PDB file of C-alpha atoms in Angstrom:
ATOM      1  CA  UNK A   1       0.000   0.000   0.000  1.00  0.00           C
ATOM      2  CA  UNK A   2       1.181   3.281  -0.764  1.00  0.00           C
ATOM      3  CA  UNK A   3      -0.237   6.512   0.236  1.00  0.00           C
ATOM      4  CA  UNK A   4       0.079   9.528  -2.349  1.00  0.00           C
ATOM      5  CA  UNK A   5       2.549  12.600  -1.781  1.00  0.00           C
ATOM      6  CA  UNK A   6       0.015  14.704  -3.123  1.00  0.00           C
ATOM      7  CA  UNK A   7      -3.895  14.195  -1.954  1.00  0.00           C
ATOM      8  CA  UNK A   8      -2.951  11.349   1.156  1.00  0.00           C
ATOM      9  CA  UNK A   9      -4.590   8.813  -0.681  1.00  0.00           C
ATOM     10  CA  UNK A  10      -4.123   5.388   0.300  1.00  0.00           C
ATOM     11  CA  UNK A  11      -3.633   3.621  -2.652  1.00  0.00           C
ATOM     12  CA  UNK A  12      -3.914  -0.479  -2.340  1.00  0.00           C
ATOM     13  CA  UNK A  13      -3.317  -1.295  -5.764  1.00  0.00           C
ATOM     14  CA  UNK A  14       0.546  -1.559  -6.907  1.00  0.00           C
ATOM     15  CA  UNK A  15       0.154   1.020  -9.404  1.00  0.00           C
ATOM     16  CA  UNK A  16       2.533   3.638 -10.746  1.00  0.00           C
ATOM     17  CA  UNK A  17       0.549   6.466 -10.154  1.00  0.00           C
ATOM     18  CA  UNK A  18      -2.077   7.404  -7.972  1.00  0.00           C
ATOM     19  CA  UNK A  19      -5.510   6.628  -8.870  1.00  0.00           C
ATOM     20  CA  UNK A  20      -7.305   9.884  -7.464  1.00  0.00           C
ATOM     21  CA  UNK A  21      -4.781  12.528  -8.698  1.00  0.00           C
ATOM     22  CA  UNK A  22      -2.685  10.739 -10.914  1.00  0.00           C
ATOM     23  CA  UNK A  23       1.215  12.080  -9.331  1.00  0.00           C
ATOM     24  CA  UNK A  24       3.292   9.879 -10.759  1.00  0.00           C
ATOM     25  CA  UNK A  25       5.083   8.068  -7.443  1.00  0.00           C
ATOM     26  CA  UNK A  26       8.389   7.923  -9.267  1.00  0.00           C
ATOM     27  CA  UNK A  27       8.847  11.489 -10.538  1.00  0.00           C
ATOM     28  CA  UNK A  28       7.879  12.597  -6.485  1.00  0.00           C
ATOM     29  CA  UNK A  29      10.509  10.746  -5.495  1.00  0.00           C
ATOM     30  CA  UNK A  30      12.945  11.714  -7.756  1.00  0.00           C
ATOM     31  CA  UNK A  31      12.292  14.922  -7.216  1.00  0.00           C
ATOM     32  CA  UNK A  32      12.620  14.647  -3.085  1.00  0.00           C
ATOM     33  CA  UNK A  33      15.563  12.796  -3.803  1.00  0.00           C
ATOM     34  CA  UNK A  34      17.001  15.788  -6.245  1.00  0.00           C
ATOM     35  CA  UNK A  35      15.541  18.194  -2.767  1.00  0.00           C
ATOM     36  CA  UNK A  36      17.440  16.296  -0.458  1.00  0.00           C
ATOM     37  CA  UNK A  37      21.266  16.934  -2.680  1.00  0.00           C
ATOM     38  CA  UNK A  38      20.714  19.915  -2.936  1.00  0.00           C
ATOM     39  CA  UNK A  39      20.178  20.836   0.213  1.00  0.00           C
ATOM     40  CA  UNK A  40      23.536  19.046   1.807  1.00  0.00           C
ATOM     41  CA  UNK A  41      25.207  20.509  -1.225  1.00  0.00           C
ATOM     42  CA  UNK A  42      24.241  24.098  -0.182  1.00  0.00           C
ATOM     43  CA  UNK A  43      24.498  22.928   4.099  1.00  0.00           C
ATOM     44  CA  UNK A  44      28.186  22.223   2.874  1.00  0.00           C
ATOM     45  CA  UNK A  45      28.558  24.893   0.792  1.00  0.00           C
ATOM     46  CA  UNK A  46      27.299  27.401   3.212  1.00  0.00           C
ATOM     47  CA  UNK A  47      29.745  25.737   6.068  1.00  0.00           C
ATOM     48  CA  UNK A  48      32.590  26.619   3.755  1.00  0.00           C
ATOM     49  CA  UNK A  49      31.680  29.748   3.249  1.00  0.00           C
ATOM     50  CA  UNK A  50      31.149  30.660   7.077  1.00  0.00           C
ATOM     51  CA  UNK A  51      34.037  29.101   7.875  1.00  0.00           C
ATOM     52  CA  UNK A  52      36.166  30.862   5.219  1.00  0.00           C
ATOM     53  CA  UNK A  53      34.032  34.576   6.136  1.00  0.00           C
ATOM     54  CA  UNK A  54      35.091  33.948  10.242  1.00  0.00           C
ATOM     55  CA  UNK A  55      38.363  32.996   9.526  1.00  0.00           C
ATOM     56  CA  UNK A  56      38.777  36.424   7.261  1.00  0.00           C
ATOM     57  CA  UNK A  57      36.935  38.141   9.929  1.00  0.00           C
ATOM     58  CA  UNK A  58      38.860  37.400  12.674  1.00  0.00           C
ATOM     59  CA  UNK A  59      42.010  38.348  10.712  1.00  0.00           C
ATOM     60  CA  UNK A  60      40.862  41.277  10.017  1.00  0.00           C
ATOM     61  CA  UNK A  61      39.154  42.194  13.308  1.00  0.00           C
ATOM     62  CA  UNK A  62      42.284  41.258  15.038  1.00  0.00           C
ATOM     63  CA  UNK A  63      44.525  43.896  13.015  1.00  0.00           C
ATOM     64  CA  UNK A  64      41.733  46.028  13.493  1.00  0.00           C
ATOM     65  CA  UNK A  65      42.346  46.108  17.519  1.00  0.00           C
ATOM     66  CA  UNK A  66      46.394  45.844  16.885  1.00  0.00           C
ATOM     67  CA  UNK A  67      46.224  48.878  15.276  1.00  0.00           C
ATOM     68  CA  UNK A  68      43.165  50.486  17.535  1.00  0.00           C
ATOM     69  CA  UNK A  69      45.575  49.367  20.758  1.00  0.00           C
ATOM     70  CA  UNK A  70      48.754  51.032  19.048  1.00  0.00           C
ATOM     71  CA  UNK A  71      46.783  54.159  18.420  1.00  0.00           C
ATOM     72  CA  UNK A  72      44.946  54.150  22.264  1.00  0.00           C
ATOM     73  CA  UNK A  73      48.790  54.214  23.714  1.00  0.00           C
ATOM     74  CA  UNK A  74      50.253  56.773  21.265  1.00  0.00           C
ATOM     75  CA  UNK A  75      47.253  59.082  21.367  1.00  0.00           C
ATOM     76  CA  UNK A  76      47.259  61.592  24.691  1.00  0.00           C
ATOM     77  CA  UNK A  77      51.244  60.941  25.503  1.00  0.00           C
ATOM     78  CA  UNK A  78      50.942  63.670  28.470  1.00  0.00           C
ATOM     79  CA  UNK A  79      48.081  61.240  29.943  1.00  0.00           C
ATOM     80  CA  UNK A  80      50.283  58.495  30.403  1.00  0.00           C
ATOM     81  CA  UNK A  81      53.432  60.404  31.727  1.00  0.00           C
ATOM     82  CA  UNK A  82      51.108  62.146  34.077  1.00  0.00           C
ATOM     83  CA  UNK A  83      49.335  58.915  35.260  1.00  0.00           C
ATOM     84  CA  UNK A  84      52.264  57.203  35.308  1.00  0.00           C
ATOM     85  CA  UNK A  85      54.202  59.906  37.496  1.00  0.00           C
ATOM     86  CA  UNK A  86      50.973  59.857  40.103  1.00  0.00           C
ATOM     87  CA  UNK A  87      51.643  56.056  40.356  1.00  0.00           C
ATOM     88  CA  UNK A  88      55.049  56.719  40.945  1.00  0.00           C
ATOM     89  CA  UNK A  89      54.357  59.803  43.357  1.00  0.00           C
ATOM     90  CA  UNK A  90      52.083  57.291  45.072  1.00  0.00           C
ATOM     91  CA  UNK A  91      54.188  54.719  45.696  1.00  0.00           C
ATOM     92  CA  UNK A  92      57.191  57.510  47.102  1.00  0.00           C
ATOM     93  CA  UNK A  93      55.202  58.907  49.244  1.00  0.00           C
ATOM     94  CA  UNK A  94      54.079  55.430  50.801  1.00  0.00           C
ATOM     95  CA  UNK A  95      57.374  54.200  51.175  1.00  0.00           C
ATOM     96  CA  UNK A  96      57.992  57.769  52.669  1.00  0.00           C
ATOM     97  CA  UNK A  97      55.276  58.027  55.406  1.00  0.00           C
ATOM     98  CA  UNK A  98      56.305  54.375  56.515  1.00  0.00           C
ATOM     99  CA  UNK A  99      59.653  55.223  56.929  1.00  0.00           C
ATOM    100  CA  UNK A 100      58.784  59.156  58.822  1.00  0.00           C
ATOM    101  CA  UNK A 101      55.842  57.153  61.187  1.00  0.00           C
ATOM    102  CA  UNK A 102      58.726  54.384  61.651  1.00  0.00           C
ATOM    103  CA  UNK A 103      61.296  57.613  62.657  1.00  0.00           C
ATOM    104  CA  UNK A 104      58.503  59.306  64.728  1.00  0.00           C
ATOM    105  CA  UNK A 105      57.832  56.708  66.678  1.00  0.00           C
ATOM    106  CA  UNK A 106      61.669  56.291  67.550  1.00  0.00           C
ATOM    107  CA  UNK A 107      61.380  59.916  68.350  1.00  0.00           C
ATOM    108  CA  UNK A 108      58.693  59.318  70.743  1.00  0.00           C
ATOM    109  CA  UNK A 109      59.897  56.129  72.477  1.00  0.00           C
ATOM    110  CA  UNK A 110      63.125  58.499  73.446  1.00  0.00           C
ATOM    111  CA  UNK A 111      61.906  61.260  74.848  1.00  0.00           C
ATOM    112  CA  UNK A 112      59.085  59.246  76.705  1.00  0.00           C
ATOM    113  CA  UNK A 113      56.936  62.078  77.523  1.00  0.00           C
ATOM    114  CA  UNK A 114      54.006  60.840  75.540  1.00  0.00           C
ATOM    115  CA  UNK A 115      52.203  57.576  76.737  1.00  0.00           C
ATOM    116  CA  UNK A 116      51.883  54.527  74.946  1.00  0.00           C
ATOM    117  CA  UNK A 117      48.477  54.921  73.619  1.00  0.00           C
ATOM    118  CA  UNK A 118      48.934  58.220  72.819  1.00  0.00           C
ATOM    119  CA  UNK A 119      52.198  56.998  70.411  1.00  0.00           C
ATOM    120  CA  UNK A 120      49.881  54.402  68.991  1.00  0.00           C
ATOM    121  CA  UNK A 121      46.848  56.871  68.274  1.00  0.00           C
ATOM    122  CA  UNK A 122      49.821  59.096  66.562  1.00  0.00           C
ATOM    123  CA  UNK A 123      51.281  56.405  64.242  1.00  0.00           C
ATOM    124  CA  UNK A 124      47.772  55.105  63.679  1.00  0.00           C
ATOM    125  CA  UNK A 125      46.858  58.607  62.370  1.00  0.00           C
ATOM    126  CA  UNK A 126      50.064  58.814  59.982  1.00  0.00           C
ATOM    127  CA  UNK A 127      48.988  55.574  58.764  1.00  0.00           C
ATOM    128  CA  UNK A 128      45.590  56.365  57.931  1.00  0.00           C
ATOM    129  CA  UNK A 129      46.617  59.665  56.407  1.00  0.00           C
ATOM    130  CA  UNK A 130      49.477  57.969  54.289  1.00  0.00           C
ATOM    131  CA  UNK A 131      46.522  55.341  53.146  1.00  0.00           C
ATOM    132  CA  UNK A 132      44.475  58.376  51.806  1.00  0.00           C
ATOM    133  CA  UNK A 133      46.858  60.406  50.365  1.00  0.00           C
ATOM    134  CA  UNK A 134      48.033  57.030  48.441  1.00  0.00           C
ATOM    135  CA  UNK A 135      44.699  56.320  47.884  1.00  0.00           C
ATOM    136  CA  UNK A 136      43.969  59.439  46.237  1.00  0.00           C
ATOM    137  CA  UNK A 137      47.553  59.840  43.984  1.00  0.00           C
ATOM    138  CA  UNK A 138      46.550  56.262  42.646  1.00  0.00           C
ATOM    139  CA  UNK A 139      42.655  57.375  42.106  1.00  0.00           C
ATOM    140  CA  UNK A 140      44.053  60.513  39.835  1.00  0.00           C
ATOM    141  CA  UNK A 141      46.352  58.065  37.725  1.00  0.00           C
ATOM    142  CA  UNK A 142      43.782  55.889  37.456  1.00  0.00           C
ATOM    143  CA  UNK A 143      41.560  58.524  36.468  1.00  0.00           C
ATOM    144  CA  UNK A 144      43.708  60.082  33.787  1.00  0.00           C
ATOM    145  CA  UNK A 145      43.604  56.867  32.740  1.00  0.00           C
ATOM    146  CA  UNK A 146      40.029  56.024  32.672  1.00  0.00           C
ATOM    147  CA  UNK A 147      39.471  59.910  31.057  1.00  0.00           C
ATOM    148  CA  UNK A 148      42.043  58.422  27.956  1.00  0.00           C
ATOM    149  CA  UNK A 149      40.268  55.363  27.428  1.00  0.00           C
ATOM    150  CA  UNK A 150      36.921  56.980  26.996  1.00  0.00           C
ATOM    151  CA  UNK A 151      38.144  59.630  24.442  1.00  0.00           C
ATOM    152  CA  UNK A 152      39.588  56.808  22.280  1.00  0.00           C
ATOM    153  CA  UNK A 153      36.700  54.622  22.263  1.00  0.00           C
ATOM    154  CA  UNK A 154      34.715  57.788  21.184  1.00  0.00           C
ATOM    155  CA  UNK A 155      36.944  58.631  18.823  1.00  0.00           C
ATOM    156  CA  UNK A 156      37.025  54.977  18.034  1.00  0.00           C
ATOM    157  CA  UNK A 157      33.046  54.920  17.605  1.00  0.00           C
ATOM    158  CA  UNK A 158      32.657  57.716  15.574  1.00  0.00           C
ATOM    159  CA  UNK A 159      35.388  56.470  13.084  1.00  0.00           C
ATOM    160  CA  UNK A 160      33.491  53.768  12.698  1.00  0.00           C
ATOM    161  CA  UNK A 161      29.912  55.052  12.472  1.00  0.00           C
ATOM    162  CA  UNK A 162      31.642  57.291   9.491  1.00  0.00           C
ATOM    163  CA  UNK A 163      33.073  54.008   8.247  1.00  0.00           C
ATOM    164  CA  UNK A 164      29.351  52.644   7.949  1.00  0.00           C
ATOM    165  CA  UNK A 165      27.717  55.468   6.853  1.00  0.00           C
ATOM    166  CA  UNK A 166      30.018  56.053   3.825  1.00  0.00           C
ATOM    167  CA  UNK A 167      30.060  52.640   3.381  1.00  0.00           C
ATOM    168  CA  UNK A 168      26.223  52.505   2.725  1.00  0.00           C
ATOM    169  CA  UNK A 169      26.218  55.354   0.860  1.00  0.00           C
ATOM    170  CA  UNK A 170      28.437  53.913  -1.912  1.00  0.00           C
TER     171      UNK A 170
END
């Protein structure tokens, strides 16, 4: 029994073509067969393709953001000297606050006219006022820093938008 492609009919003879519409069983299946190649010929064909399209892309979008990183560090030079003298600055001024709270507190254990928890209270307050001014040096390098990187990914936006828009209008 066969049933038909075409109108459903359930055809119990063993005829080559259905009885109610008359399809041809043969030519149906030929042609779903012919369906069927094609479509794994363009599945593989279109797997090629991708694969060939991401592999360009990612070349390309990788010397895109070589040469978007090359321009971020060489654009604003005066940022990066500046943020890089606050880290600097930062880190002296630590180092130099440890070692004047380390001296003080020499100072204070000689003379021995302050008490103990008055010495700690002292050296707890250099501490907490080298902490902040640290804190703050490294905020305005980081800062500068954070200022740079948003100008070049504007900058780095807009090229692009232009990039599109000129792109579309050709």
């Amino acid at each position: 029994m066969r049933i038909c492609p075409k109108c459903g009919f359930r055809n119990t003879q063993d005829t080559p073509e259905c009885p109610k519409c008359g399809v041809i069983y043969a030519k149906v299946e030929q042609v779903r067969q012919n369906e069927h190649v094609a479509r794994q010929q363009e599945a593989t064909i279109n797997q090629k393709v991708e694969k060939e399209m991401s592999n360009q892309a990612s070349d390309e979008s990788y010397l895109l953001w070589e040469q978007e990183v090359r321009h971020d560090r060489n654009a604003y030079p005066l940022i990066g000297v500046l943020s890089t003298f606050f880290v600097f600055a930062a880190a002296i001024f630590g180092i130099g606050c440890i070692a004047g709270a380390v001296y003080f507190w020499d100072s204070l254990t000689q003379f021995g006219f302050v008490s103990n928890r008055d010495r700690i209270f002292l050296v707890g307050a250099i501490a907490l006022t080298d902490a902040v001014s640290v804190g703050s040096l490294l905020a305005i390098a980081s800062a500068l820093t954070l200022g740079r990187d948003i100008a070049n990914n504007t900058r780095a936006s807009r090229e692009y938008l232009f990039q599109l828009v000129t792109t579309k209008q050709k």
